[in-house]
Short mmCIF file of C-alpha atoms in Angstrom, two decimals:
data_model
loop_
_atom_site.label_atom_id
_atom_site.label_comp_id
_atom_site.label_asym_id
_atom_site.label_seq_id
_atom_site.Cartn_x
_atom_site.Cartn_y
_atom_site.Cartn_z
CA UNK A 1 -4.25 10.88 29.48
CA UNK A 2 -6.78 8.33 29.69
CA UNK A 3 -5.88 5.05 30.87
CA UNK A 4 -8.18 1.85 30.66
CA UNK A 5 -8.13 -0.24 33.55
CA UNK A 6 -8.68 -3.76 34.01
CA UNK A 7 -10.54 -3.44 36.78
CA UNK A 8 -12.84 -6.68 36.44
CA UNK A 9 -9.56 -8.84 37.24
CA UNK A 10 -8.71 -6.68 40.16
CA UNK A 11 -12.04 -6.95 41.92
CA UNK A 12 -12.04 -10.70 42.92
CA UNK A 13 -11.37 -8.69 46.65
CA UNK A 14 -14.17 -6.42 46.63
CA UNK A 15 -15.78 -5.17 49.36
CA UNK A 16 -19.62 -4.95 49.40
CA UNK A 17 -21.97 -3.33 51.84
CA UNK A 18 -24.92 -5.51 52.63
CA UNK A 19 -28.21 -5.55 54.45
CA UNK A 20 -30.74 -8.31 54.85
CA UNK A 21 -34.23 -6.71 54.11
CA UNK A 22 -37.98 -7.51 54.55
CA UNK A 23 -39.00 -10.82 55.17
CA UNK A 24 -37.98 -13.47 57.54
CA UNK A 25 -34.48 -15.29 57.03
CA UNK A 26 -36.69 -18.53 57.34
CA UNK A 27 -38.48 -18.44 53.94
CA UNK A 28 -38.35 -21.37 52.10
CA UNK A 29 -37.36 -21.56 48.34
CA UNK A 30 -40.25 -21.14 45.80
CA UNK A 31 -40.19 -19.57 42.26
CA UNK A 32 -40.40 -16.22 43.29
CA UNK A 33 -37.79 -16.61 45.92
CA UNK A 34 -34.95 -18.97 44.88
CA UNK A 35 -32.67 -20.27 47.76
CA UNK A 36 -35.03 -18.75 50.17
CA UNK A 37 -33.82 -15.24 49.13
CA UNK A 38 -33.57 -12.61 46.13
CA UNK A 39 -29.94 -10.83 46.16
CA UNK A 40 -30.19 -7.15 44.81
CA UNK A 41 -27.34 -4.85 43.88
CA UNK A 42 -27.10 -1.39 43.14
CA UNK A 43 -24.24 0.63 41.67
CA UNK A 44 -22.79 3.28 43.57
CA UNK A 45 -24.08 6.21 41.65
CA UNK A 46 -24.46 8.23 45.03
CA UNK A 47 -22.74 8.43 47.97
CA UNK A 48 -23.43 4.98 49.61
CA UNK A 49 -24.59 6.93 52.85
CA UNK A 50 -27.49 8.37 50.80
CA UNK A 51 -27.60 5.52 48.51
CA UNK A 52 -27.98 2.94 50.89
CA UNK A 53 -31.16 3.83 53.01
CA UNK A 54 -32.92 4.76 49.47
CA UNK A 55 -32.22 1.80 47.95
CA UNK A 56 -33.31 -0.23 51.21
CA UNK A 57 -36.95 1.19 50.95
CA UNK A 58 -37.02 -0.13 47.44
CA UNK A 59 -35.66 -3.36 48.55
CA UNK A 60 -38.06 -3.44 51.43
CA UNK A 61 -40.89 -3.34 49.14
CA UNK A 62 -39.76 -5.80 46.46
CA UNK A 63 -39.41 -8.33 49.69
CA UNK A 64 -42.76 -7.61 50.87
CA UNK A 65 -44.23 -8.07 47.13
CA UNK A 66 -42.38 -11.47 46.91
CA UNK A 67 -42.81 -12.76 50.22
CA UNK A 68 -38.87 -13.31 50.37
CA UNK A 69 -36.06 -11.88 52.12
CA UNK A 70 -33.90 -9.31 49.97
CA UNK A 71 -30.45 -8.82 50.54
CA UNK A 72 -29.17 -5.28 49.66
CA UNK A 73 -25.70 -4.75 48.00
CA UNK A 74 -24.31 -1.48 47.08
CA UNK A 75 -21.15 -2.25 45.39
CA UNK A 76 -17.95 -0.91 45.23
CA UNK A 77 -17.97 0.39 41.51
CA UNK A 78 -19.87 -0.56 38.12
CA UNK A 79 -17.30 -3.62 37.64
CA UNK A 80 -17.75 -5.36 40.78
CA UNK A 81 -21.67 -5.59 40.31
CA UNK A 82 -20.96 -6.88 36.97
CA UNK A 83 -18.72 -9.46 38.26
CA UNK A 84 -20.90 -10.28 41.23
CA UNK A 85 -23.79 -10.84 38.79
CA UNK A 86 -21.70 -13.07 36.27
CA UNK A 87 -20.47 -14.99 39.35
CA UNK A 88 -24.39 -15.68 40.63
CA UNK A 89 -23.78 -13.76 43.79
CA UNK A 90 -26.75 -11.20 42.10
CA UNK A 91 -30.29 -12.25 41.33
CA UNK A 92 -31.39 -8.56 40.68
CA UNK A 93 -29.22 -5.18 39.79
CA UNK A 94 -29.60 -1.87 39.00
CA UNK A 95 -27.21 -0.52 36.60
CA UNK A 96 -26.34 2.86 34.79
CA UNK A 97 -27.23 2.24 31.06
CA UNK A 98 -23.47 1.41 29.95
CA UNK A 99 -22.98 -0.74 33.01
CA UNK A 100 -26.10 -2.67 31.39
CA UNK A 101 -24.51 -3.16 28.39
CA UNK A 102 -21.69 -4.76 30.01
CA UNK A 103 -23.46 -6.60 32.32
CA UNK A 104 -25.94 -7.98 29.57
CA UNK A 105 -22.73 -9.02 27.53
CA UNK A 106 -20.92 -10.66 30.40
CA UNK A 107 -23.46 -11.75 32.77
CA UNK A 108 -26.79 -11.78 30.58
CA UNK A 109 -28.50 -9.29 32.43
CA UNK A 110 -31.94 -8.63 31.40
CA UNK A 111 -33.51 -5.04 31.59
CA UNK A 112 -37.01 -5.49 32.83
CA UNK A 113 -37.86 -1.88 34.55
CA UNK A 114 -36.79 1.45 34.90
CA UNK A 115 -37.81 4.67 36.97
CA UNK A 116 -40.95 6.61 35.39
CA UNK A 117 -42.16 9.79 35.92
CA UNK A 118 -45.21 11.04 37.50
CA UNK A 119 -47.03 10.75 33.72
CA UNK A 120 -46.02 7.07 33.97
CA UNK A 121 -43.27 7.78 31.10
CA UNK A 122 -39.60 6.17 31.11
CA UNK A 123 -37.59 9.13 32.79
CA UNK A 124 -34.29 10.20 31.47
CA UNK A 125 -31.15 12.57 32.34
CA UNK A 126 -28.42 14.28 30.82
CA UNK A 127 -24.43 14.12 30.73
CA UNK A 128 -22.84 17.72 31.14
CA UNK A 129 -19.24 18.97 31.36
CA UNK A 130 -19.08 22.03 33.49
CA UNK A 131 -16.46 24.57 34.05
CA UNK A 132 -16.18 27.64 36.80
CA UNK A 133 -18.06 30.59 35.42
CA UNK A 134 -15.32 32.78 35.03
CA UNK A 135 -13.21 30.02 33.10
CA UNK A 136 -11.92 31.31 29.44
CA UNK A 137 -13.24 27.68 28.45
CA UNK A 138 -16.25 28.19 26.46
CA UNK A 139 -16.20 24.76 24.01
CA UNK A 140 -15.21 21.31 24.51
CA UNK A 141 -12.56 21.96 21.91
CA UNK A 142 -10.98 24.34 24.10
CA UNK A 143 -10.46 21.67 26.91
CA UNK A 144 -6.94 20.78 24.81
CA UNK A 145 -4.53 21.62 27.74
CA UNK A 146 -6.45 21.38 30.39
CA UNK A 147 -7.68 19.09 32.95
CA UNK A 148 -11.30 17.17 33.33
CA UNK A 149 -12.65 15.22 36.34
CA UNK A 150 -14.76 12.27 35.09
CA UNK A 151 -16.49 10.00 37.82
CA UNK A 152 -15.56 6.39 37.21
CA UNK A 153 -14.55 3.94 34.01
CA UNK A 154 -17.51 2.54 32.62
CA UNK A 155 -20.02 5.35 33.67
CA UNK A 156 -22.65 6.21 30.93
CA UNK A 157 -22.52 9.89 31.82
CA UNK A 158 -19.43 10.20 33.69
CA UNK A 159 -16.83 8.51 31.40
CA UNK A 160 -18.28 7.55 27.87
CA UNK A 161 -20.35 10.38 27.09
CA UNK A 162 -17.82 13.10 27.91
CA UNK A 163 -15.17 10.78 25.82
CA UNK A 164 -17.40 11.01 22.91
CA UNK A 165 -18.07 14.70 23.06
CA UNK A 166 -13.80 15.10 23.16
CA UNK A 167 -13.94 12.91 19.85
CA UNK A 168 -16.62 15.02 17.99
CA UNK A 169 -15.17 17.90 18.90
CA UNK A 170 -11.83 16.45 17.13
CA UNK A 171 -10.20 16.68 20.82
CA UNK A 172 -7.70 13.69 21.58
CA UNK A 173 -7.75 12.26 24.84
CA UNK A 174 -4.09 12.65 25.28
CA UNK A 175 -4.25 16.23 24.73
CA UNK A 176 -6.52 16.53 28.27
CA UNK A 177 -5.52 15.79 31.40
CA UNK A 178 -8.39 12.92 32.27
CA UNK A 179 -8.78 12.26 36.05
CA UNK A 180 -11.07 9.59 37.35
CA UNK A 181 -12.40 10.98 40.61
CA UNK A 182 -13.98 7.92 41.76
CA UNK A 183 -17.65 8.81 41.61
CA UNK A 184 -19.99 11.31 40.54
CA UNK A 185 -20.02 13.33 43.56
CA UNK A 186 -16.28 13.34 43.92
CA UNK A 187 -16.13 14.69 40.41
CA UNK A 188 -18.12 17.64 41.21
CA UNK A 189 -16.13 18.24 44.54
CA UNK A 190 -12.94 18.21 42.45
CA UNK A 191 -14.53 21.51 40.38
CA UNK A 192 -16.08 23.19 43.27
CA UNK A 193 -12.91 22.84 45.19
CA UNK A 194 -10.60 24.12 42.40
CA UNK A 195 -8.64 20.79 41.37
CA UNK A 196 -9.71 20.73 37.88
CA UNK A 197 -10.41 23.06 35.37
CA UNK A 198 -13.42 20.97 34.22
CA UNK A 199 -15.45 18.19 35.38
CA UNK A 200 -18.53 15.96 34.28
CA UNK A 201 -21.59 16.43 36.28
CA UNK A 202 -24.74 14.98 35.09
CA UNK A 203 -28.38 16.53 35.79
CA UNK A 204 -28.84 13.85 38.50
CA UNK A 205 -25.90 14.47 40.62
CA UNK A 206 -26.44 18.14 40.08
CA UNK A 207 -30.03 17.96 41.23
CA UNK A 208 -28.81 15.81 44.25
CA UNK A 209 -26.13 18.39 45.06
CA UNK A 210 -28.40 21.47 44.96
CA UNK A 211 -30.77 19.99 47.12
CA UNK A 212 -27.67 18.85 49.65
CA UNK A 213 -26.41 22.21 49.56
CA UNK A 214 -23.12 21.35 48.21
CA UNK A 215 -23.26 22.85 44.66
CA UNK A 216 -24.40 26.34 43.32
CA UNK A 217 -25.09 26.39 39.65
CA UNK A 218 -24.34 30.06 39.63
CA UNK A 219 -20.84 29.66 40.10
CA UNK A 220 -20.38 27.50 36.94
CA UNK A 221 -21.25 27.10 33.60
CA UNK A 222 -21.99 24.31 30.97
CA UNK A 223 -20.10 23.97 27.87
CA UNK A 224 -21.52 20.74 26.58
CA UNK A 225 -24.68 18.73 27.44
CA UNK A 226 -25.72 15.27 25.97
CA UNK A 227 -29.22 14.00 24.22
CA UNK A 228 -31.28 12.47 26.98
CA UNK A 229 -30.24 9.09 28.05
CA UNK A 230 -32.90 6.38 29.53
CA UNK A 231 -32.70 5.89 33.04
CA UNK A 232 -30.91 3.15 35.14
CA UNK A 233 -32.45 -0.39 34.29
CA UNK A 234 -33.38 -2.80 36.80
CA UNK A 235 -32.29 -5.93 35.45
CA UNK A 236 -32.61 -9.90 36.37
CA UNK A 237 -29.51 -12.51 35.92
CA UNK A 238 -30.30 -13.95 32.63
CA UNK A 239 -29.94 -17.41 33.83
CA UNK A 240 -32.51 -17.61 36.43
CA UNK A 241 -35.38 -19.74 36.35
CA UNK A 242 -37.84 -18.10 33.83
CA UNK A 243 -40.89 -18.40 36.22
CA UNK A 244 -38.45 -16.56 38.83
CA UNK A 245 -37.73 -13.60 36.29
CA UNK A 246 -41.52 -13.30 35.64
CA UNK A 247 -42.24 -13.00 39.14
CA UNK A 248 -39.62 -10.61 39.78
CA UNK A 249 -40.36 -8.49 36.88
CA UNK A 250 -44.17 -8.57 38.12
CA UNK A 251 -43.58 -7.64 41.58
CA UNK A 252 -41.23 -4.78 40.31
CA UNK A 253 -43.71 -3.05 37.99
CA UNK A 254 -46.71 -3.49 40.48
CA UNK A 255 -44.89 -1.50 43.34
CA UNK A 256 -46.44 1.75 44.36
CA UNK A 257 -44.32 5.26 43.54
CA UNK A 258 -43.99 5.63 47.49
CA UNK A 259 -41.49 2.39 47.04
CA UNK A 260 -39.55 4.18 44.35
CA UNK A 261 -39.45 7.73 45.84
CA UNK A 262 -36.23 7.99 47.67
CA UNK A 263 -33.82 6.20 45.21
CA UNK A 264 -35.88 7.88 42.33
CA UNK A 265 -35.17 11.29 43.60
CA UNK A 266 -31.58 10.38 43.67
CA UNK A 267 -32.05 9.74 39.84
CA UNK A 268 -33.81 13.10 39.54
CA UNK A 269 -37.26 11.47 39.07
CA UNK A 270 -39.47 13.47 41.10
CA UNK A 271 -42.34 13.36 42.04
CA UNK A 272 -41.92 9.34 40.68
CA UNK A 273 -44.29 7.09 38.73
CA UNK A 274 -44.34 3.46 39.11
CA UNK A 275 -41.40 1.79 37.65
CA UNK A 276 -42.12 1.00 33.77
CA UNK A 277 -41.06 -1.90 31.81
CA UNK A 278 -38.06 -1.78 29.60
CA UNK A 279 -35.73 -4.23 27.54
CA UNK A 280 -32.79 -4.28 25.49
CA UNK A 281 -34.05 -2.12 22.75
CA UNK A 282 -34.25 0.81 25.03
CA UNK A 283 -30.57 0.68 25.78
CA UNK A 284 -29.62 0.21 22.04
CA UNK A 285 -28.19 3.27 21.60
CA UNK A 286 -25.87 2.62 24.53
CA UNK A 287 -24.67 -0.79 22.94
CA UNK A 288 -23.88 1.10 19.87
CA UNK A 289 -21.97 3.60 21.70
CA UNK A 290 -20.04 1.18 23.69
CA UNK A 291 -19.26 -0.40 20.12
CA UNK A 292 -18.01 3.20 18.57
CA UNK A 293 -15.78 3.79 21.44
CA UNK A 294 -14.38 -0.05 21.71
CA UNK A 295 -15.62 -0.36 25.28
CA UNK A 296 -15.28 -3.66 26.94
CA UNK A 297 -16.07 -4.84 30.44
CA UNK A 298 -12.65 -3.91 31.27
CA UNK A 299 -13.70 -0.35 31.03
CA UNK A 300 -16.27 -0.72 33.68
#
């Protein structure tokens, strides 16, 4: 049974993994370098052991473009990043699309850029529900009475969209044993290890796991797939000085594909193009989904 979690209240003691990147710590405060630094957060959409070095390449490049030290933080979970930005502890953050909805509503986060493909178009990904290849389950409706691993509360592809798929199929959440695995890799492993009957595996995690040799799709089968989802936005905190926001936005959009390639690969963007401009309207369907499901930041 699905249980909503008041994670934001519990995360006052969150743990962070932080790395100082790029320019020397002695840089003085300027409009493009408030407080002499930029604090950059990334949600844990991938194993931090893979995500942190990939995100550091992007952070180092942003540091060079702004002539400002960039402090990289991989947060404990989605809601920890929202809370950190709300409390003024992050200036820039990469959120999942639904996490951005919560960050916008609670921390006034503004989407400024996202991951472009090699043609310069905004990239996308899909959510999906998978079962073993020999499973009798062939539809979402047949998940009644079975276990389903989701990634974590507040995830776009790993929570909200699979739950919407259940609702669209007329399946009450109470009729499915929903297990929050703690992340996309963990949900995939729960299925691969036979711990659950079905699991969400989005196209980004599928590609990443195949590349890492931890998932063979031949042994599994998709029973549902979502429409394309616009890729994760890079956001700035809404109460930053407008000159600072513009400087960060321009620096992000001016980064070469090589600066984005490693983290882009984890988001199934390969080969990558430069970051492309986005704004709130790009993610409007996710705002509507949050309202439809009655989600708030307490679900992140």
